[in-house]
Short mmCIF file of C-alpha atoms in Angstrom, two decimals:
data_model
loop_
_atom_site.label_atom_id
_atom_site.label_comp_id
_atom_site.label_asym_id
_atom_site.label_seq_id
_atom_site.Cartn_x
_atom_site.Cartn_y
_atom_site.Cartn_z
CA MET A 1 6.48 -7.60 11.03
CA SER A 2 6.69 -3.84 10.56
CA SER A 3 4.13 -1.81 8.64
CA HIS A 4 6.96 -0.90 6.27
CA HIS A 5 7.49 -4.56 5.40
CA LEU A 6 3.76 -5.12 4.96
CA ALA A 7 3.62 -2.13 2.63
CA LEU A 8 6.58 -3.47 0.65
CA ILE A 9 4.91 -6.88 0.31
CA ALA A 10 1.76 -5.20 -1.01
CA LYS A 11 3.81 -3.06 -3.40
CA THR A 12 5.78 -6.06 -4.66
CA GLN A 13 2.63 -8.07 -5.28
CA SER A 14 1.01 -5.15 -7.10
CA LEU A 15 4.04 -4.71 -9.35
CA ILE A 16 4.09 -8.43 -10.15
CA ALA A 17 0.36 -8.44 -10.86
CA ALA A 18 0.91 -5.53 -13.24
CA GLY A 19 3.70 -7.43 -14.98
CA ASP A 20 6.49 -5.17 -13.73
CA ILE A 21 8.86 -7.91 -12.61
CA VAL A 22 11.91 -5.67 -12.86
CA GLY A 23 10.25 -3.11 -10.60
CA ALA A 24 9.28 -5.79 -8.08
CA GLU A 25 12.82 -7.16 -7.96
CA SER A 26 14.23 -3.64 -7.61
CA ALA A 27 12.00 -3.00 -4.60
CA LEU A 28 13.22 -6.22 -2.97
CA VAL A 29 16.86 -5.46 -3.78
CA GLU A 30 16.47 -1.99 -2.27
CA LEU A 31 15.13 -3.56 0.92
CA ALA A 32 18.16 -5.85 1.14
CA ASP A 33 20.51 -2.91 0.50
CA THR A 34 18.94 -0.70 3.18
CA GLU A 35 17.89 -3.19 5.85
CA GLY A 36 19.99 -6.27 5.15
CA ASP A 37 19.42 -9.82 3.95
CA GLY A 38 17.46 -10.71 7.08
CA ALA A 39 14.75 -8.20 6.21
CA LEU A 40 14.58 -9.55 2.68
CA MET A 41 14.17 -13.09 4.03
CA VAL A 42 11.27 -11.96 6.21
CA VAL A 43 9.50 -10.46 3.20
CA LEU A 44 10.22 -13.44 0.93
CA GLU A 45 8.67 -15.75 3.52
CA GLN A 46 5.42 -13.82 3.19
CA LEU A 47 5.24 -13.85 -0.60
CA PRO A 48 3.16 -16.65 -2.18
CA PRO A 49 4.97 -19.16 -4.42
CA LYS A 50 3.51 -17.66 -7.60
CA ASP A 51 5.10 -14.28 -6.82
CA ILE A 52 8.46 -15.82 -5.88
CA LEU A 53 8.30 -17.71 -9.17
CA ALA A 54 7.47 -14.59 -11.19
CA VAL A 55 10.71 -12.99 -9.98
CA ILE A 56 13.16 -15.90 -9.96
CA ARG A 57 12.20 -17.28 -13.38
CA GLU A 58 13.29 -13.98 -14.97
CA TYR A 59 16.94 -14.83 -14.43
CA ASP A 60 19.70 -12.92 -16.20
CA ASN A 61 22.99 -14.65 -16.91
CA SER A 62 24.82 -11.33 -16.92
CA LYS A 63 24.13 -10.55 -13.27
CA GLU A 64 23.45 -12.29 -9.99
CA SER A 65 20.01 -11.76 -8.51
CA ILE A 66 19.83 -11.23 -4.75
CA ILE A 67 16.48 -13.01 -4.82
CA ASN A 68 17.93 -16.12 -6.47
CA LEU A 69 20.78 -16.03 -3.96
CA MET A 70 18.45 -15.81 -0.95
CA VAL A 71 15.54 -18.09 -1.85
CA THR A 72 15.34 -21.18 0.38
CA PRO A 73 14.99 -24.79 -0.83
CA ALA A 74 11.34 -24.87 0.29
CA GLN A 75 10.51 -21.57 -1.47
CA PHE A 76 12.34 -22.72 -4.58
CA ALA A 77 10.54 -26.07 -4.64
CA ARG A 78 7.09 -24.52 -4.28
CA ALA A 79 7.90 -22.17 -7.17
CA VAL A 80 9.35 -24.87 -9.44
CA VAL A 81 6.31 -27.15 -9.25
CA ILE A 82 3.98 -24.41 -10.51
CA GLU A 83 6.30 -23.13 -13.27
CA LYS A 84 4.38 -25.23 -15.80
CA ARG A 85 1.52 -22.73 -15.55
CA TYR A 86 3.51 -20.44 -17.80
CA LYS A 87 3.36 -23.06 -20.57
CA ASP A 88 6.89 -22.20 -21.75
CA LEU A 89 7.44 -25.00 -24.25
CA THR A 90 11.14 -24.14 -24.64
CA ARG A 91 11.76 -24.65 -20.87
CA THR A 92 14.29 -21.82 -21.14
CA HIS A 93 13.09 -20.02 -18.02
CA LEU A 94 12.79 -23.26 -16.04
CA ARG A 95 16.34 -24.38 -16.85
CA GLY A 96 17.81 -20.95 -16.23
CA MET A 97 16.00 -20.60 -12.91
CA VAL A 98 16.99 -24.07 -11.71
CA ASN A 99 20.63 -23.70 -12.76
CA SER A 100 21.04 -20.23 -11.25
CA ILE A 101 19.74 -21.35 -7.86
CA ILE A 102 20.83 -24.99 -7.49
CA PHE A 103 24.38 -24.19 -8.59
CA ARG A 104 24.78 -20.95 -6.68
CA GLU A 105 27.97 -20.74 -4.65
CA ASP A 106 26.59 -21.44 -1.18
CA ALA A 107 23.94 -23.97 -2.18
CA SER A 108 23.63 -27.67 -1.48
CA PRO A 109 22.16 -28.99 -4.74
CA VAL A 110 20.92 -32.14 -2.99
CA GLU A 111 18.99 -30.08 -0.44
CA PHE A 112 17.23 -28.17 -3.22
CA LEU A 113 16.57 -31.30 -5.27
CA ASN A 114 15.12 -33.17 -2.29
CA ALA A 115 12.85 -30.22 -1.52
CA VAL A 116 11.55 -30.38 -5.10
CA GLY A 117 11.19 -34.16 -5.02
CA ASP A 118 9.19 -34.06 -1.81
CA LEU A 119 6.42 -31.98 -3.38
CA GLU A 120 3.62 -33.20 -5.61
CA GLY A 121 4.69 -32.42 -9.16
CA GLY A 122 8.37 -32.29 -8.22
CA SER A 123 9.59 -35.13 -10.41
CA GLU A 124 7.36 -33.81 -13.20
CA ALA A 125 9.08 -30.40 -12.96
CA LEU A 126 12.48 -32.09 -13.13
CA ALA A 127 11.30 -34.13 -16.13
CA ASP A 128 10.33 -30.87 -17.83
CA TYR A 129 13.83 -29.54 -17.10
CA PHE A 130 15.36 -32.54 -18.91
CA ALA A 131 12.68 -32.75 -21.62
CA ASP A 132 14.90 -32.03 -24.63
CA LYS A 133 17.78 -34.11 -23.23
CA TRP A 134 15.72 -37.23 -22.56
CA SER A 135 17.68 -39.62 -24.80
CA ARG A 136 20.99 -38.39 -23.38
CA VAL A 137 19.71 -38.91 -19.83
CA GLU A 138 18.54 -42.42 -20.80
CA THR A 139 22.03 -43.12 -22.16
CA PHE A 140 23.55 -41.85 -18.91
CA ALA A 141 21.21 -44.10 -16.89
CA ARG A 142 22.18 -47.11 -19.02
CA THR A 143 25.91 -46.56 -19.52
CA GLY A 144 27.00 -44.12 -16.82
CA SER A 145 28.41 -41.75 -19.44
CA PHE A 146 27.09 -38.89 -21.55
CA ASP A 147 28.85 -40.08 -24.72
CA GLY A 148 26.61 -39.13 -27.64
CA LEU A 149 27.89 -42.15 -29.60
CA GLU A 150 26.18 -44.39 -27.05
CA ASP A 151 22.86 -42.63 -27.62
CA ASP A 152 21.18 -45.39 -29.62
CA GLY A 153 17.68 -45.19 -28.17
CA GLN A 154 18.03 -48.17 -25.86
CA MET A 155 16.49 -47.95 -22.39
CA LEU A 156 16.93 -49.91 -19.20
CA SER A 157 13.84 -51.62 -17.87
CA GLU A 158 12.36 -50.20 -14.69
CA THR A 159 13.66 -53.22 -12.78
CA ALA A 160 17.15 -52.70 -14.18
CA LEU A 161 16.99 -49.01 -13.28
CA TYR A 162 16.36 -49.81 -9.64
CA ALA A 163 18.98 -52.57 -9.69
CA SER A 164 21.61 -50.09 -10.92
CA ALA A 165 20.55 -47.25 -8.60
CA TYR A 166 23.60 -47.43 -6.34
CA VAL A 167 26.41 -48.29 -8.75
CA LYS A 168 29.61 -46.27 -8.54
CA PRO A 169 30.09 -43.39 -11.00
CA ILE A 170 32.00 -44.08 -14.20
CA VAL A 171 32.72 -40.38 -14.69
CA ASP A 172 33.57 -37.97 -11.88
CA GLN A 173 31.40 -34.96 -11.17
CA ASP A 174 34.32 -32.69 -12.07
CA GLU A 175 34.20 -34.09 -15.62
CA VAL A 176 30.62 -32.94 -16.09
CA ALA A 177 30.67 -29.79 -13.93
CA ASP A 178 28.86 -27.61 -16.47
CA GLN A 179 26.39 -26.18 -13.92
CA ASP A 180 23.73 -27.34 -16.35
CA TRP A 181 21.76 -30.48 -17.23
CA MET A 182 24.69 -32.94 -17.25
CA GLU A 183 25.88 -32.01 -13.78
CA LEU A 184 22.31 -31.97 -12.50
CA ALA A 185 21.69 -35.44 -13.95
CA TRP A 186 24.93 -36.68 -12.35
CA ILE A 187 23.95 -35.30 -8.93
CA LEU A 188 20.48 -36.79 -9.23
CA ARG A 189 21.71 -40.23 -10.22
CA TYR A 190 24.45 -40.60 -7.63
CA GLN A 191 23.17 -38.49 -4.74
CA CYS A 192 19.36 -38.72 -5.15
CA PRO A 193 19.00 -42.04 -7.02
CA ASP A 194 15.32 -42.61 -6.19
CA LEU A 195 14.40 -39.15 -7.46
CA PHE A 196 16.54 -39.71 -10.58
CA ILE A 197 14.61 -42.89 -11.40
CA GLU A 198 11.27 -41.23 -10.72
CA THR A 199 12.21 -38.34 -12.98
CA LEU A 200 13.22 -40.73 -15.75
CA LEU A 201 9.97 -42.68 -15.41
CA VAL A 202 8.03 -39.43 -15.66
CA LEU A 203 10.01 -38.50 -18.78
CA ARG A 204 9.03 -41.84 -20.31
CA ALA A 205 5.39 -41.36 -19.34
CA LYS A 206 5.38 -37.88 -20.88
CA SER A 207 6.95 -39.24 -24.06
CA ARG A 208 4.34 -41.99 -24.32
CA ALA A 209 1.57 -39.46 -23.75
CA PHE A 210 3.02 -37.18 -26.41
CA ASP A 211 3.33 -40.02 -28.91
CA ALA A 212 -0.27 -41.05 -28.22
CA GLY A 213 -1.48 -37.47 -28.62
CA LEU A 214 -2.68 -37.41 -25.03
CA GLU A 215 -0.85 -34.28 -23.86
CA GLU A 216 -3.25 -31.89 -25.56
CA GLU A 217 -6.25 -33.83 -24.23
CA ALA A 218 -4.84 -33.75 -20.70
CA GLU A 219 -4.23 -30.02 -20.99
CA GLU A 220 -7.82 -29.42 -22.07
CA GLU A 221 -9.17 -31.56 -19.24
CA GLU A 222 -6.97 -30.29 -16.42
CA GLY A 223 -6.22 -26.78 -17.63
CA ASP A 224 -2.57 -26.91 -16.58
CA GLY A 225 -1.00 -29.40 -18.95
CA LYS A 226 -0.32 -31.94 -16.21
CA VAL A 227 -0.27 -35.58 -17.19
CA ASN A 228 -1.49 -37.94 -14.48
CA LEU A 229 1.78 -39.30 -13.15
CA SER A 230 0.80 -39.98 -9.55
CA ASP A 231 2.15 -43.53 -9.62
CA THR A 232 5.68 -42.31 -10.30
CA ASP A 233 5.60 -39.10 -8.29
CA ARG A 234 7.33 -39.30 -4.93
CA GLY A 235 5.68 -36.06 -3.87
CA LYS A 236 2.14 -37.43 -3.91
CA ILE A 237 2.32 -37.68 -0.11
CA THR A 238 3.14 -34.03 0.50
CA PRO A 239 1.14 -31.79 -1.85
CA ALA A 240 2.50 -28.40 -2.76
CA SER A 241 0.75 -25.33 -1.38
CA LEU A 242 -0.78 -23.94 -4.56
CA GLU A 243 -2.94 -20.88 -4.81
CA SER A 244 -6.41 -21.06 -6.28
CA GLU A 245 -6.70 -20.78 -10.06
CA GLU A 246 -7.69 -17.12 -9.91
CA GLU A 247 -4.26 -16.52 -8.41
CA SER A 248 -2.54 -18.19 -11.33
CA ALA A 249 1.18 -17.65 -11.80
CA ILE A 250 0.54 -15.89 -15.08
#
């Protein structure tokens, strides 16, 4: 790696540490413009997940970000699983970041989703993405449709979920191609069924914890708001590469 690239990495990290995300992204975009996408990829590979996250979570619907277009499934997954450190209760940044990358023109959504699912905290991150659509996702799991009239609070048992994992779709992907939560839920259910079920089980666990008032206790104990969901988390075998707490994403 050239000294120029090393200097750019240092500059980018300094800008991010100072909170100048726009400046950091501009420096990376300038590199891509002057030296090509390959040079940008080299630099992105050297940035820690927390710095990748700081840039890609600041998506802008009005323009495409070269960073969001170039980030790899592995880089994306490592960033997504630590997004919770920002404690964004609205999940606006998480949903925008996920949608802008998973549904980008050249992407394989399944490849990105599997990369997330293979990391510790992956199904938890996806559960956070669907947090305010939980009942609709439960309806979809039970009926195969997103019809709001079917949203009556009923849930399939865990056994029934696994028994229905490989049923044929009732609605086609084209019918729900919103490049948002419905399409993502459809892809998960029919192309990554195990991860879909794990995500739904995590959503249920989070809901139970919330109802029992355990979320705040867990946040105080663990410092990152994570509920202990190891039994339902596929990624427990392959932990994410997280930085130490002093290198928090914030």
